[in-house]
């Protein structure tokens, strides 16, 4: 089932259940996908759809951080709900231990020895974790391991 079809089904279910939060998030995701499709000028591939959803998830996580830092507890709960809904449509996220293991493997494969090899490691690693790990987490682990 395509992501658009899945979102349409979820939207119908949310309407029937009077679930306003889910309905709102699903509508935002559909709009983001449609905008990306218009911008690209063709139907989106599965990877392109995942990239759009990953961007939406990243935006919500950034909002969550800002709301927590600003003491806006009234908005934190809503954003957490939105994050949970968006995560349903993305592949399972890798935990820090799994990312660390991948980074170690890629460093060994590329023969990286120091900070000068950072770009080479990231270029090899990012396609492997695309949509499954936060780029900031990957960046931090690579920098730590390259010293």
Short mmCIF file of N, CA and C in Angstrom, two decimals:
data_model
loop_
_atom_site.label_atom_id
_atom_site.label_comp_id
_atom_site.label_asym_id
_atom_site.label_seq_id
_atom_site.Cartn_x
_atom_site.Cartn_y
_atom_site.Cartn_z
N UNK A 1 0.86 -1.18 0.00
CA UNK A 1 0.00 0.00 0.00
C UNK A 1 0.90 1.24 0.00
N UNK A 2 0.59 2.19 -0.87
CA UNK A 2 1.40 3.40 -0.95
C UNK A 2 1.15 4.28 0.28
N UNK A 3 2.08 5.15 0.53
CA UNK A 3 1.97 6.03 1.69
C UNK A 3 0.75 6.94 1.58
N UNK A 4 0.46 7.43 0.40
CA UNK A 4 -0.71 8.30 0.22
C UNK A 4 -1.99 7.55 0.53
N UNK A 5 -2.09 6.31 0.07
CA UNK A 5 -3.27 5.49 0.35
C UNK A 5 -3.39 5.23 1.85
N UNK A 6 -2.26 4.94 2.47
CA UNK A 6 -2.25 4.70 3.91
C UNK A 6 -2.69 5.96 4.67
N UNK A 7 -2.21 7.11 4.25
CA UNK A 7 -2.60 8.36 4.90
C UNK A 7 -4.10 8.64 4.70
N UNK A 8 -4.61 8.35 3.50
CA UNK A 8 -6.05 8.54 3.25
C UNK A 8 -6.89 7.64 4.16
N UNK A 9 -6.47 6.39 4.32
CA UNK A 9 -7.19 5.46 5.20
C UNK A 9 -7.13 5.95 6.65
N UNK A 10 -5.96 6.40 7.07
CA UNK A 10 -5.79 6.90 8.44
C UNK A 10 -6.65 8.15 8.65
N UNK A 11 -6.76 8.97 7.62
CA UNK A 11 -7.57 10.18 7.71
C UNK A 11 -9.05 9.81 7.89
N UNK A 12 -9.53 8.84 7.14
CA UNK A 12 -10.91 8.39 7.26
C UNK A 12 -11.18 7.84 8.66
N UNK A 13 -10.25 7.03 9.14
CA UNK A 13 -10.38 6.45 10.48
C UNK A 13 -10.43 7.54 11.54
N UNK A 14 -9.56 8.52 11.42
CA UNK A 14 -9.51 9.62 12.39
C UNK A 14 -10.80 10.44 12.34
N UNK A 15 -11.33 10.65 11.14
CA UNK A 15 -12.59 11.40 11.03
C UNK A 15 -13.73 10.65 11.73
N UNK A 16 -13.80 9.35 11.49
CA UNK A 16 -14.86 8.55 12.10
C UNK A 16 -14.73 8.51 13.62
N UNK A 17 -13.50 8.51 14.11
CA UNK A 17 -13.25 8.44 15.55
C UNK A 17 -13.25 9.82 16.20
N UNK A 18 -13.42 10.87 15.41
CA UNK A 18 -13.36 12.26 15.90
C UNK A 18 -12.04 12.55 16.61
N UNK A 19 -10.97 11.99 16.06
CA UNK A 19 -9.62 12.18 16.59
C UNK A 19 -9.00 13.38 15.88
N UNK A 20 -9.16 14.56 16.47
CA UNK A 20 -8.74 15.80 15.81
C UNK A 20 -7.23 15.90 15.66
N UNK A 21 -6.48 15.41 16.64
CA UNK A 21 -5.02 15.52 16.58
C UNK A 21 -4.48 14.68 15.42
N UNK A 22 -4.90 13.42 15.35
CA UNK A 22 -4.42 12.55 14.27
C UNK A 22 -4.85 13.10 12.92
N UNK A 23 -6.09 13.54 12.82
CA UNK A 23 -6.59 14.09 11.57
C UNK A 23 -5.75 15.28 11.12
N UNK A 24 -5.45 16.16 12.05
CA UNK A 24 -4.65 17.35 11.74
C UNK A 24 -3.26 16.97 11.25
N UNK A 25 -2.60 16.05 11.95
CA UNK A 25 -1.25 15.64 11.58
C UNK A 25 -1.24 14.94 10.23
N UNK A 26 -2.21 14.05 9.99
CA UNK A 26 -2.27 13.33 8.72
C UNK A 26 -2.50 14.32 7.57
N UNK A 27 -3.35 15.30 7.79
CA UNK A 27 -3.57 16.31 6.75
C UNK A 27 -2.29 17.09 6.47
N UNK A 28 -1.54 17.43 7.53
CA UNK A 28 -0.27 18.15 7.33
C UNK A 28 0.72 17.30 6.55
N UNK A 29 0.76 16.00 6.86
CA UNK A 29 1.68 15.11 6.15
C UNK A 29 1.30 14.98 4.67
N UNK A 30 0.01 14.86 4.41
CA UNK A 30 -0.46 14.77 3.02
C UNK A 30 -0.09 16.05 2.27
N UNK A 31 -0.29 17.19 2.91
CA UNK A 31 0.03 18.46 2.26
C UNK A 31 1.52 18.56 1.98
N UNK A 32 2.35 18.14 2.93
CA UNK A 32 3.80 18.18 2.73
C UNK A 32 4.21 17.28 1.57
N UNK A 33 3.60 16.11 1.49
CA UNK A 33 3.91 15.19 0.39
C UNK A 33 3.46 15.76 -0.95
N UNK A 34 2.28 16.36 -0.98
CA UNK A 34 1.79 16.95 -2.22
C UNK A 34 2.66 18.12 -2.66
N UNK A 35 3.08 18.94 -1.71
CA UNK A 35 3.96 20.07 -2.04
C UNK A 35 5.30 19.57 -2.59
N UNK A 36 5.84 18.51 -1.99
CA UNK A 36 7.11 17.96 -2.46
C UNK A 36 6.94 17.37 -3.86
N UNK A 37 5.80 16.74 -4.10
CA UNK A 37 5.53 16.15 -5.42
C UNK A 37 5.43 17.24 -6.48
N UNK A 38 4.75 18.33 -6.16
CA UNK A 38 4.62 19.44 -7.09
C UNK A 38 5.99 20.05 -7.37
N UNK A 39 6.76 20.23 -6.32
CA UNK A 39 8.09 20.82 -6.46
C UNK A 39 9.00 19.92 -7.31
N UNK A 40 8.89 18.59 -7.11
CA UNK A 40 9.72 17.66 -7.86
C UNK A 40 9.24 17.52 -9.31
N UNK A 41 7.96 17.71 -9.52
CA UNK A 41 7.42 17.60 -10.87
C UNK A 41 7.14 16.18 -11.31
N UNK A 42 7.18 15.23 -10.37
CA UNK A 42 6.87 13.83 -10.68
C UNK A 42 6.40 13.14 -9.40
N UNK A 43 5.86 11.92 -9.56
CA UNK A 43 5.45 11.16 -8.38
C UNK A 43 6.69 10.86 -7.55
N UNK A 44 6.52 10.93 -6.24
CA UNK A 44 7.65 10.70 -5.35
C UNK A 44 7.94 9.21 -5.20
N UNK A 45 9.21 8.87 -5.12
CA UNK A 45 9.60 7.49 -4.84
C UNK A 45 9.43 7.25 -3.34
N UNK A 46 9.52 6.00 -2.93
CA UNK A 46 9.39 5.67 -1.51
C UNK A 46 10.45 6.39 -0.68
N UNK A 47 11.68 6.48 -1.21
CA UNK A 47 12.75 7.17 -0.48
C UNK A 47 12.47 8.66 -0.35
N UNK A 48 11.93 9.26 -1.42
CA UNK A 48 11.59 10.68 -1.37
C UNK A 48 10.47 10.93 -0.36
N UNK A 49 9.50 10.02 -0.31
CA UNK A 49 8.41 10.16 0.67
C UNK A 49 8.96 10.08 2.09
N UNK A 50 9.87 9.13 2.32
CA UNK A 50 10.48 9.00 3.65
C UNK A 50 11.26 10.25 4.02
N UNK A 51 11.93 10.85 3.04
CA UNK A 51 12.69 12.07 3.30
C UNK A 51 11.77 13.20 3.73
N UNK A 52 10.61 13.31 3.07
CA UNK A 52 9.64 14.35 3.44
C UNK A 52 9.15 14.11 4.86
N UNK A 53 8.82 12.85 5.18
CA UNK A 53 8.34 12.54 6.53
C UNK A 53 9.44 12.77 7.57
N UNK A 54 10.68 12.45 7.21
CA UNK A 54 11.80 12.69 8.14
C UNK A 54 11.95 14.18 8.43
N UNK A 55 11.74 14.99 7.41
CA UNK A 55 11.81 16.45 7.59
C UNK A 55 10.70 16.92 8.52
N UNK A 56 9.50 16.39 8.31
CA UNK A 56 8.38 16.76 9.18
C UNK A 56 8.66 16.35 10.63
N UNK A 57 9.23 15.16 10.81
CA UNK A 57 9.56 14.69 12.15
C UNK A 57 10.62 15.59 12.78
N UNK A 58 11.63 15.94 12.01
CA UNK A 58 12.71 16.80 12.52
C UNK A 58 12.16 18.15 12.96
N UNK A 59 11.24 18.71 12.16
CA UNK A 59 10.65 20.01 12.52
C UNK A 59 9.90 19.91 13.85
N UNK A 60 9.19 18.83 14.04
CA UNK A 60 8.43 18.67 15.29
C UNK A 60 9.36 18.47 16.48
N UNK A 61 10.45 17.73 16.27
CA UNK A 61 11.41 17.54 17.36
C UNK A 61 12.08 18.85 17.74
N UNK A 62 12.37 19.69 16.73
CA UNK A 62 12.95 21.00 17.01
C UNK A 62 11.95 21.86 17.77
N UNK A 63 10.69 21.79 17.38
CA UNK A 63 9.64 22.54 18.10
C UNK A 63 9.55 22.08 19.53
N UNK A 64 9.62 20.77 19.73
CA UNK A 64 9.55 20.21 21.08
C UNK A 64 10.67 20.76 21.95
N UNK A 65 11.88 20.77 21.41
CA UNK A 65 13.03 21.29 22.15
C UNK A 65 12.81 22.76 22.51
N UNK A 66 12.34 23.54 21.54
CA UNK A 66 12.11 24.97 21.78
C UNK A 66 11.02 25.18 22.85
N UNK A 67 9.96 24.41 22.77
CA UNK A 67 8.87 24.55 23.75
C UNK A 67 9.34 24.16 25.14
N UNK A 68 10.15 23.09 25.23
CA UNK A 68 10.67 22.67 26.53
C UNK A 68 11.60 23.73 27.10
N UNK A 69 12.47 24.28 26.26
CA UNK A 69 13.40 25.32 26.71
C UNK A 69 12.67 26.59 27.11
N UNK A 70 11.55 26.86 26.45
CA UNK A 70 10.79 28.06 26.73
C UNK A 70 9.78 27.89 27.86
N UNK A 71 9.71 26.68 28.42
CA UNK A 71 8.79 26.44 29.53
C UNK A 71 7.33 26.38 29.09
N UNK A 72 7.08 26.05 27.84
CA UNK A 72 5.71 25.99 27.31
C UNK A 72 5.16 24.57 27.43
N UNK A 73 4.93 24.13 28.66
CA UNK A 73 4.44 22.78 28.91
C UNK A 73 3.08 22.54 28.26
N UNK A 74 2.30 23.61 28.05
CA UNK A 74 1.00 23.47 27.42
C UNK A 74 1.11 22.99 25.98
N UNK A 75 2.23 23.29 25.31
CA UNK A 75 2.43 22.89 23.93
C UNK A 75 3.23 21.60 23.78
N UNK A 76 3.98 21.24 24.81
CA UNK A 76 4.85 20.06 24.76
C UNK A 76 4.04 18.78 24.52
N UNK A 77 2.95 18.59 25.24
CA UNK A 77 2.16 17.37 25.11
C UNK A 77 1.61 17.20 23.70
N UNK A 78 1.13 18.27 23.10
CA UNK A 78 0.58 18.20 21.76
C UNK A 78 1.64 17.83 20.73
N UNK A 79 2.83 18.41 20.86
CA UNK A 79 3.90 18.11 19.91
C UNK A 79 4.36 16.67 20.08
N UNK A 80 4.38 16.17 21.31
CA UNK A 80 4.76 14.77 21.53
C UNK A 80 3.77 13.83 20.85
N UNK A 81 2.49 14.17 20.89
CA UNK A 81 1.48 13.37 20.19
C UNK A 81 1.73 13.39 18.69
N UNK A 82 2.03 14.56 18.16
CA UNK A 82 2.30 14.70 16.73
C UNK A 82 3.51 13.86 16.33
N UNK A 83 4.56 13.88 17.14
CA UNK A 83 5.77 13.11 16.86
C UNK A 83 5.44 11.62 16.80
N UNK A 84 4.63 11.15 17.75
CA UNK A 84 4.25 9.73 17.78
C UNK A 84 3.49 9.35 16.51
N UNK A 85 2.64 10.22 16.03
CA UNK A 85 1.86 9.94 14.82
C UNK A 85 2.77 9.89 13.59
N UNK A 86 3.67 10.86 13.47
CA UNK A 86 4.57 10.90 12.31
C UNK A 86 5.48 9.67 12.31
N UNK A 87 5.95 9.26 13.49
CA UNK A 87 6.86 8.11 13.59
C UNK A 87 6.22 6.82 13.10
N UNK A 88 4.89 6.74 13.13
CA UNK A 88 4.19 5.53 12.65
C UNK A 88 4.48 5.26 11.18
N UNK A 89 4.74 6.30 10.42
CA UNK A 89 4.92 6.17 8.98
C UNK A 89 6.37 6.05 8.55
N UNK A 90 7.28 6.13 9.50
CA UNK A 90 8.71 6.01 9.21
C UNK A 90 9.23 4.66 9.68
N UNK A 91 10.32 4.17 9.08
CA UNK A 91 10.91 2.92 9.57
C UNK A 91 11.41 3.12 11.00
N UNK A 92 11.55 2.02 11.72
CA UNK A 92 12.02 2.09 13.11
C UNK A 92 13.35 2.82 13.17
N UNK A 93 13.49 3.68 14.17
CA UNK A 93 14.71 4.46 14.33
C UNK A 93 15.79 3.63 15.03
N UNK A 94 17.01 3.79 14.57
CA UNK A 94 18.15 3.10 15.18
C UNK A 94 18.49 3.78 16.51
N UNK A 95 18.83 2.98 17.50
CA UNK A 95 19.23 3.56 18.78
C UNK A 95 20.71 3.95 18.71
N UNK A 96 21.18 4.60 19.76
CA UNK A 96 22.54 5.13 19.75
C UNK A 96 23.59 4.01 19.62
N UNK A 97 23.33 2.86 20.24
CA UNK A 97 24.28 1.75 20.18
C UNK A 97 24.40 1.22 18.75
N UNK A 98 23.28 1.12 18.04
CA UNK A 98 23.30 0.63 16.66
C UNK A 98 24.02 1.62 15.75
N UNK A 99 23.79 2.91 15.97
CA UNK A 99 24.47 3.93 15.17
C UNK A 99 25.97 3.89 15.44
N UNK A 100 26.35 3.73 16.70
CA UNK A 100 27.76 3.66 17.07
C UNK A 100 28.44 2.47 16.39
N UNK A 101 27.74 1.34 16.35
CA UNK A 101 28.30 0.15 15.69
C UNK A 101 28.49 0.40 14.20
N UNK A 102 27.52 1.03 13.57
CA UNK A 102 27.64 1.35 12.14
C UNK A 102 28.77 2.31 11.88
N UNK A 103 28.92 3.32 12.74
CA UNK A 103 29.99 4.30 12.58
C UNK A 103 31.35 3.61 12.68
N UNK A 104 31.50 2.73 13.66
CA UNK A 104 32.76 2.00 13.84
C UNK A 104 33.07 1.18 12.60
N UNK A 105 32.05 0.52 12.06
CA UNK A 105 32.22 -0.32 10.85
C UNK A 105 32.64 0.54 9.66
N UNK A 106 31.98 1.67 9.45
CA UNK A 106 32.28 2.53 8.31
C UNK A 106 33.67 3.15 8.44
N UNK A 107 34.05 3.52 9.65
CA UNK A 107 35.40 4.07 9.86
C UNK A 107 36.45 3.03 9.48
N UNK A 108 36.21 1.77 9.87
CA UNK A 108 37.15 0.70 9.52
C UNK A 108 37.18 0.48 8.00
N UNK A 109 36.00 0.51 7.36
CA UNK A 109 35.92 0.28 5.91
C UNK A 109 36.62 1.38 5.12
N UNK A 110 36.45 2.62 5.57
CA UNK A 110 37.01 3.74 4.81
C UNK A 110 38.46 4.03 5.19
N UNK A 111 38.93 3.45 6.27
CA UNK A 111 40.29 3.68 6.71
C UNK A 111 40.49 5.07 7.30
N UNK A 112 39.42 5.65 7.81
CA UNK A 112 39.49 7.00 8.39
C UNK A 112 40.35 6.98 9.65
N UNK A 113 41.15 8.05 9.80
CA UNK A 113 42.05 8.10 10.95
C UNK A 113 41.88 9.34 11.79
N UNK A 114 41.28 10.38 11.24
CA UNK A 114 41.15 11.62 12.01
C UNK A 114 40.05 12.50 11.49
N UNK A 115 40.01 13.71 12.03
CA UNK A 115 38.95 14.65 11.66
C UNK A 115 38.95 15.02 10.18
N UNK A 116 40.08 14.90 9.54
CA UNK A 116 40.17 15.23 8.12
C UNK A 116 39.33 14.26 7.28
N UNK A 117 39.06 13.08 7.80
CA UNK A 117 38.29 12.06 7.08
C UNK A 117 36.80 12.11 7.40
N UNK A 118 36.37 13.12 8.14
CA UNK A 118 34.98 13.24 8.56
C UNK A 118 34.02 13.17 7.37
N UNK A 119 34.29 13.94 6.32
CA UNK A 119 33.41 13.97 5.15
C UNK A 119 33.30 12.63 4.45
N UNK A 120 34.42 11.94 4.37
CA UNK A 120 34.45 10.62 3.72
C UNK A 120 33.57 9.63 4.50
N UNK A 121 33.67 9.67 5.81
CA UNK A 121 32.87 8.77 6.66
C UNK A 121 31.39 9.10 6.53
N UNK A 122 31.05 10.38 6.61
CA UNK A 122 29.64 10.79 6.54
C UNK A 122 29.04 10.45 5.18
N UNK A 123 29.82 10.61 4.11
CA UNK A 123 29.34 10.33 2.76
C UNK A 123 28.98 8.85 2.61
N UNK A 124 29.75 7.98 3.23
CA UNK A 124 29.50 6.55 3.17
C UNK A 124 28.38 6.14 4.13
N UNK A 125 28.34 6.78 5.29
CA UNK A 125 27.42 6.38 6.35
C UNK A 125 25.98 6.85 6.15
N UNK A 126 25.79 8.08 5.73
CA UNK A 126 24.44 8.66 5.68
C UNK A 126 23.46 7.89 4.79
N UNK A 127 23.86 7.39 3.62
CA UNK A 127 22.89 6.59 2.85
C UNK A 127 22.43 5.32 3.57
N UNK A 128 23.29 4.79 4.44
CA UNK A 128 22.95 3.57 5.18
C UNK A 128 21.94 3.83 6.28
N UNK A 129 21.93 5.04 6.85
CA UNK A 129 21.04 5.34 7.98
C UNK A 129 19.92 6.30 7.61
N UNK A 130 19.81 6.62 6.32
CA UNK A 130 18.81 7.58 5.86
C UNK A 130 17.41 7.20 6.34
N UNK A 131 16.77 8.11 7.04
CA UNK A 131 15.42 7.88 7.53
C UNK A 131 15.35 7.01 8.78
N UNK A 132 16.48 6.49 9.22
CA UNK A 132 16.49 5.60 10.38
C UNK A 132 17.25 6.18 11.56
N UNK A 133 17.95 7.28 11.35
CA UNK A 133 18.71 7.89 12.45
C UNK A 133 18.78 9.39 12.22
N UNK A 134 18.77 10.12 13.30
CA UNK A 134 18.87 11.57 13.25
C UNK A 134 20.29 11.96 12.83
N UNK A 135 20.38 12.85 11.87
CA UNK A 135 21.68 13.29 11.36
C UNK A 135 22.57 13.90 12.43
N UNK A 136 21.97 14.61 13.37
CA UNK A 136 22.75 15.23 14.44
C UNK A 136 23.39 14.17 15.33
N UNK A 137 22.66 13.09 15.59
CA UNK A 137 23.20 11.99 16.40
C UNK A 137 24.37 11.34 15.66
N UNK A 138 24.19 11.07 14.39
CA UNK A 138 25.25 10.45 13.58
C UNK A 138 26.48 11.35 13.56
N UNK A 139 26.27 12.63 13.33
CA UNK A 139 27.35 13.62 13.30
C UNK A 139 28.14 13.59 14.61
N UNK A 140 27.41 13.62 15.73
CA UNK A 140 28.06 13.65 17.04
C UNK A 140 28.90 12.40 17.29
N UNK A 141 28.37 11.23 16.92
CA UNK A 141 29.08 9.98 17.14
C UNK A 141 30.32 9.89 16.25
N UNK A 142 30.19 10.31 14.99
CA UNK A 142 31.35 10.27 14.08
C UNK A 142 32.45 11.20 14.61
N UNK A 143 32.07 12.41 15.03
CA UNK A 143 33.07 13.34 15.56
C UNK A 143 33.76 12.77 16.79
N UNK A 144 33.00 12.12 17.66
CA UNK A 144 33.57 11.54 18.88
C UNK A 144 34.55 10.42 18.54
N UNK A 145 34.21 9.60 17.56
CA UNK A 145 35.09 8.47 17.24
C UNK A 145 36.33 8.88 16.44
N UNK A 146 36.21 9.96 15.68
CA UNK A 146 37.37 10.41 14.91
C UNK A 146 38.30 11.27 15.76
N UNK A 147 37.81 11.64 16.94
CA UNK A 147 38.65 12.36 17.89
C UNK A 147 38.86 13.76 17.53
#
